Short mmCIF file of C-alpha atoms in Angstrom, two decimals:
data_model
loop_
_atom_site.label_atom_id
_atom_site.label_comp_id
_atom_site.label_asym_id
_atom_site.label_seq_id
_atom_site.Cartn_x
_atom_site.Cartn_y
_atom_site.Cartn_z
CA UNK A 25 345.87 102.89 163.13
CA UNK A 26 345.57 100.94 166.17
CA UNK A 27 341.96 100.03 167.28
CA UNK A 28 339.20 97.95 168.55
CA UNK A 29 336.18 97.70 166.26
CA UNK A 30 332.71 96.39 166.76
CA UNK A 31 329.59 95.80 165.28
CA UNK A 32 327.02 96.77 164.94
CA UNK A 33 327.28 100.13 167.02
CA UNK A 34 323.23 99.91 167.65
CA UNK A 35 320.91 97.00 167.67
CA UNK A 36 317.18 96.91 168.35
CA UNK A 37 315.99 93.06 168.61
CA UNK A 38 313.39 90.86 170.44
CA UNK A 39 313.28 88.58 172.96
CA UNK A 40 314.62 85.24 172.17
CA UNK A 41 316.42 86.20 168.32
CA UNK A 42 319.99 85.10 168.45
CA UNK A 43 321.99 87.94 167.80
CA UNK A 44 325.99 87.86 167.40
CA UNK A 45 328.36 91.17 168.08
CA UNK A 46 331.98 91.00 166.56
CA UNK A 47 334.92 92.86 168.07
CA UNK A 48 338.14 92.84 166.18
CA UNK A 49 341.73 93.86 166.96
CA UNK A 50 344.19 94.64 165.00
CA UNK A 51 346.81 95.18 168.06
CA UNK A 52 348.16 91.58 168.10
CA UNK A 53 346.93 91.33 171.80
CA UNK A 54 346.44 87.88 173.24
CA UNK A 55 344.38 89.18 175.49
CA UNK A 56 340.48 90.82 174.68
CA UNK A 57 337.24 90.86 176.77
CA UNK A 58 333.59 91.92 176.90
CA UNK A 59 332.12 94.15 179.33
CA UNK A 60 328.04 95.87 179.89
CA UNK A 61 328.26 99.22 180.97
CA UNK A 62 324.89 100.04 183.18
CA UNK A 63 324.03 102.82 184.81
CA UNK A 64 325.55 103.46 188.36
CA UNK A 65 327.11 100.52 188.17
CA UNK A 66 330.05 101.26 185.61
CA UNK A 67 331.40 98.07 183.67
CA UNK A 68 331.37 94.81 184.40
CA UNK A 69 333.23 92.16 182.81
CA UNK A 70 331.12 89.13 181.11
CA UNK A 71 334.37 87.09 179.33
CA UNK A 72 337.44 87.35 179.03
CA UNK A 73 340.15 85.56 177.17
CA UNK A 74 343.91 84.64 177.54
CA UNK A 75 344.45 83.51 173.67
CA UNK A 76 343.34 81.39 171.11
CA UNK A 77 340.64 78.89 171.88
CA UNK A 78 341.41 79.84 175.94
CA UNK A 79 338.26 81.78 177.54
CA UNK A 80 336.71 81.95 180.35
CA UNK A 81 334.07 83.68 183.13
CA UNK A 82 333.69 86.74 183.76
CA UNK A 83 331.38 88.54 187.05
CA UNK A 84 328.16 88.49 184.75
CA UNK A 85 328.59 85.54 182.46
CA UNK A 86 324.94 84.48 182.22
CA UNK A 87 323.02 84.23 179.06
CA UNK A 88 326.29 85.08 177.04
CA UNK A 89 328.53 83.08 175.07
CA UNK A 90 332.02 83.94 173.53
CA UNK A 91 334.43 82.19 170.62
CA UNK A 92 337.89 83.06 170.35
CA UNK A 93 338.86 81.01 167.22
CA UNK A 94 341.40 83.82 165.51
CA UNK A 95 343.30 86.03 167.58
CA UNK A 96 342.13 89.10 166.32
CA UNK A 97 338.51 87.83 166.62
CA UNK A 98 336.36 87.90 170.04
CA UNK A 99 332.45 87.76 169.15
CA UNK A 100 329.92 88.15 171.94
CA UNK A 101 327.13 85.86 170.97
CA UNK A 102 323.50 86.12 172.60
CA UNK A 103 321.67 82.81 171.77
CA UNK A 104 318.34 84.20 173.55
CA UNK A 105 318.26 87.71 174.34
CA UNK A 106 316.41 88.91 177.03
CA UNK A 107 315.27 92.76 178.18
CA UNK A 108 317.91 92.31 181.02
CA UNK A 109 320.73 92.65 178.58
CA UNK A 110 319.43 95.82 177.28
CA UNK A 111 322.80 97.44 177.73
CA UNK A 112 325.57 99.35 176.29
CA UNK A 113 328.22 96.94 175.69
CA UNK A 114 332.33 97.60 175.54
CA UNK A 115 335.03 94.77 173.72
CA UNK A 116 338.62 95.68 175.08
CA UNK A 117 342.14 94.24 174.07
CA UNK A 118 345.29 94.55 176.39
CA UNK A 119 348.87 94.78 176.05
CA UNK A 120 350.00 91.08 175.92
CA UNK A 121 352.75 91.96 179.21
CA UNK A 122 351.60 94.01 182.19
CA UNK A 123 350.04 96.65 182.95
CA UNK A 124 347.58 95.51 180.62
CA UNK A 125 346.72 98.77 179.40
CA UNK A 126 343.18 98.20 178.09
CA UNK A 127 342.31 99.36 174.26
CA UNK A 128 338.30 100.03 174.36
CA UNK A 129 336.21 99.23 171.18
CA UNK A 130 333.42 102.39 170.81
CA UNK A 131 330.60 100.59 172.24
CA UNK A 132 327.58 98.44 170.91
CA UNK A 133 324.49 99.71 172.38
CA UNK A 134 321.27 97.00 172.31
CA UNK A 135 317.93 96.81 173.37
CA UNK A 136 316.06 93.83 173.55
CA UNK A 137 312.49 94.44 173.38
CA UNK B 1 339.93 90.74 196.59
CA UNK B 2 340.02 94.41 195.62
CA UNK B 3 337.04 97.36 194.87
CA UNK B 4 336.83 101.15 193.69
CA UNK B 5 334.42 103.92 195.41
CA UNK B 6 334.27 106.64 193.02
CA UNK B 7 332.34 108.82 195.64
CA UNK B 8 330.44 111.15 193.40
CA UNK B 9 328.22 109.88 190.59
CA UNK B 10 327.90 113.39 189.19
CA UNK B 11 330.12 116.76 188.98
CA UNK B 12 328.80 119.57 187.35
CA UNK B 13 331.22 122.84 187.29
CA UNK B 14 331.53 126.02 185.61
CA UNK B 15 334.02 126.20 182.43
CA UNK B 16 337.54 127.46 184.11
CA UNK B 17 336.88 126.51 187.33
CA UNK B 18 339.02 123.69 189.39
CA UNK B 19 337.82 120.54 189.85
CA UNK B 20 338.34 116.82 191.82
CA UNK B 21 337.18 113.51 190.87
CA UNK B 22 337.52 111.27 193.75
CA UNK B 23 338.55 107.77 193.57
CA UNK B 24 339.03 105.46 196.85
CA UNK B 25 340.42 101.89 196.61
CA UNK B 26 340.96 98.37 198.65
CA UNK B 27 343.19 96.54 198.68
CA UNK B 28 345.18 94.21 200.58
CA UNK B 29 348.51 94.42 198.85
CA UNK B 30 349.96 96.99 195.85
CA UNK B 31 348.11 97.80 192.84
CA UNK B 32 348.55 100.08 189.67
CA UNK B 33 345.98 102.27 189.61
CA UNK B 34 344.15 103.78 185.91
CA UNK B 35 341.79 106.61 185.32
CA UNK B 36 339.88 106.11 181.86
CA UNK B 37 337.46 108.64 180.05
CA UNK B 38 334.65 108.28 178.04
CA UNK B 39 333.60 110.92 175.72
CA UNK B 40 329.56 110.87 174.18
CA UNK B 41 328.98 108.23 171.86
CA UNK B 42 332.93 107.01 172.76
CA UNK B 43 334.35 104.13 174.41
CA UNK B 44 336.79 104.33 177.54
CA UNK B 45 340.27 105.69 176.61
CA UNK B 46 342.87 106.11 178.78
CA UNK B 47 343.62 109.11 180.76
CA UNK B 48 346.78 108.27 183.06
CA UNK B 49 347.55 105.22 184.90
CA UNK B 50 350.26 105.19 188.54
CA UNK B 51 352.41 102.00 188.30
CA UNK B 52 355.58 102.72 190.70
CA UNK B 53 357.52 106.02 191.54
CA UNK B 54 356.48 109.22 191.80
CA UNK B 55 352.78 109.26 193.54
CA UNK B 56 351.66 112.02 191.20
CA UNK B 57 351.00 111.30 187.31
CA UNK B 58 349.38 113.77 184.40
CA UNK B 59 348.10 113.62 181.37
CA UNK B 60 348.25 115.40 178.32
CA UNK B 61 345.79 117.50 178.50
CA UNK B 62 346.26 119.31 181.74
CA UNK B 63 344.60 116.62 184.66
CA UNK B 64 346.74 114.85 186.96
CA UNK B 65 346.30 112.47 189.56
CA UNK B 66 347.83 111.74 193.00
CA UNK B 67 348.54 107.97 194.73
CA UNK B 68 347.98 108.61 198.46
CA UNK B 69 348.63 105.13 199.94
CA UNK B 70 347.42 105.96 203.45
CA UNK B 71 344.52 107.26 202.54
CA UNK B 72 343.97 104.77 199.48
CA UNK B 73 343.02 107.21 197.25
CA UNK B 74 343.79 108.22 193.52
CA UNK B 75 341.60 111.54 193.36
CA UNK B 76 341.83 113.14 189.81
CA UNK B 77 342.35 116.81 189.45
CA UNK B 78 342.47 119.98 187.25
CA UNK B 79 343.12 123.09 187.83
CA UNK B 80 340.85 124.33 185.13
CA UNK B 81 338.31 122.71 182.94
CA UNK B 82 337.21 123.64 179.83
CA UNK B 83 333.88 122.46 178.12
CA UNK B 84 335.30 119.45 175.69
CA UNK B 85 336.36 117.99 179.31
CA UNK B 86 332.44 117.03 179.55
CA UNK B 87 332.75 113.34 179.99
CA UNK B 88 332.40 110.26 182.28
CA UNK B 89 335.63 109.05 183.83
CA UNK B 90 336.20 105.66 185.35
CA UNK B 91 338.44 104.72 188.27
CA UNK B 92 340.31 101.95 187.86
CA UNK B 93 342.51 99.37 189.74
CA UNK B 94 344.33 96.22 189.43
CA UNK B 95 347.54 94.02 191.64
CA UNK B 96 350.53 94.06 189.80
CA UNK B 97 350.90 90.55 190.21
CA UNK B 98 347.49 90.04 188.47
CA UNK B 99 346.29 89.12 185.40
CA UNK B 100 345.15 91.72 182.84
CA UNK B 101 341.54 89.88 184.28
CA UNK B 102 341.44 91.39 187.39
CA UNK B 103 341.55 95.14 186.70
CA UNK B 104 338.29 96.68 188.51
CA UNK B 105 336.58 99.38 187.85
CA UNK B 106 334.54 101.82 189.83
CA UNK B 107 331.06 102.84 188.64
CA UNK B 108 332.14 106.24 187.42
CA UNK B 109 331.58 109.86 187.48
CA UNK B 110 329.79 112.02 185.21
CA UNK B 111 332.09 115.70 184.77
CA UNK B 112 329.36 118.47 183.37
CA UNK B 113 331.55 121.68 182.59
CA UNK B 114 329.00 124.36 182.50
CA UNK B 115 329.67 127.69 179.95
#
């Protein structure tokens, strides 16, 4: 079955603990991003990435890092989380030729206490 | 540079009754246009998407959607709703010239079908 996974689906942590959440794809897309769903303000894209070892900015980039070593592979990594990430949090893969159809993973929802 | 204005944050109507979900976009040149849906607990899947042709698209399960270039709008419709249609659903929009990064999407609107 075609799908995006992530984990974990719910996370409770603290300010400042790194914390790491994996999306995988088993689509053979090149491309897969990371977007924070907030209220009344719908998604908004924090990375993105082209292919292997190519990524790059999204609109809300800040305090986030990504890795794209593997194709299927596109972790969101949080080296100090702060309660302004507390946030429900999508990883999406796209047809490699346009329209870029975008394949959703089922969410990741944190707090950061 | 392009935006969505989904213009209603919330729709709550009665199970069998019609309803519209309206979606306005800009845009300086063409674009392919997407409404998603997001069930509880889901993430976004989606619903229909307008690339080229005929202005009106559907989905499986009964909604449909028109492109109205002069009036920049993509409003989703059904003629009748049924309870499991309780769900948010996202506007969407991107150039066809684009990359897959530049698809935009509005900030959404919650559908409540009421028994």
């Amino acid at each position: 079955e075609a799908q995006v996974t992530q984990n974990p689906r719910y996370l409770i942590t603290v300010t400042g603990k790194k914390l790491t959440v994996t999306c995988s794809q088993n689509m053979n897309h090149e491309y897969m991003s990371w977007y924070r769903q907030d209220p009344g303000l719908g998604l908004r894209q924090i990375y993105y990435s082209m292919n292997v070892e190519v990524t790059d900015k999204g609109d809300v980039p800040e305090g986030y890092k990504v890795s794209r070593k593997e194709k299927r592979n596109f972790p969101l990594i949080l080296e100090s989380p702060s309660p302004n990430q507390t946030s429900l949090y999508f990883c999406a893969s796209s047809t490699p030729t346009g329209p870029y159809t975008q394949y959703f993973g089922p969410g990741t929802r944190l707090t950061v206490l | 540079a392009q935006s969505v204005t989904q213009l209603d944050s919330q729709v709550p109507v009665f199970e069998e009754a019609p309803v519209e979900l309206r979606c306005n976009y800009s845009s300086s040149v063409s674009v392919y246009l997407f409404w998603y849906v997001q069930y509880p607990n889901q993430g976004l899947q989606l619903l229909l998407k307008y690339l080229s042709g005929s202005t009106l698209v559907e989905s499986i399960n009964g909604f449909e959607a028109e492109f109205n270039k002069s009036q920049t709008s993509f409003h989703l419709r059904k003629p009748s709703v049924h309870i499991s249609d309780t769900a948010e659903y996202f506007c969407a929009v991107r150039t066809p010239s684009g990359s897959a990064r530049q698809l935009t999407f509005g900030s959404g609107t919650q559908l409540t079908v009421l028994p």
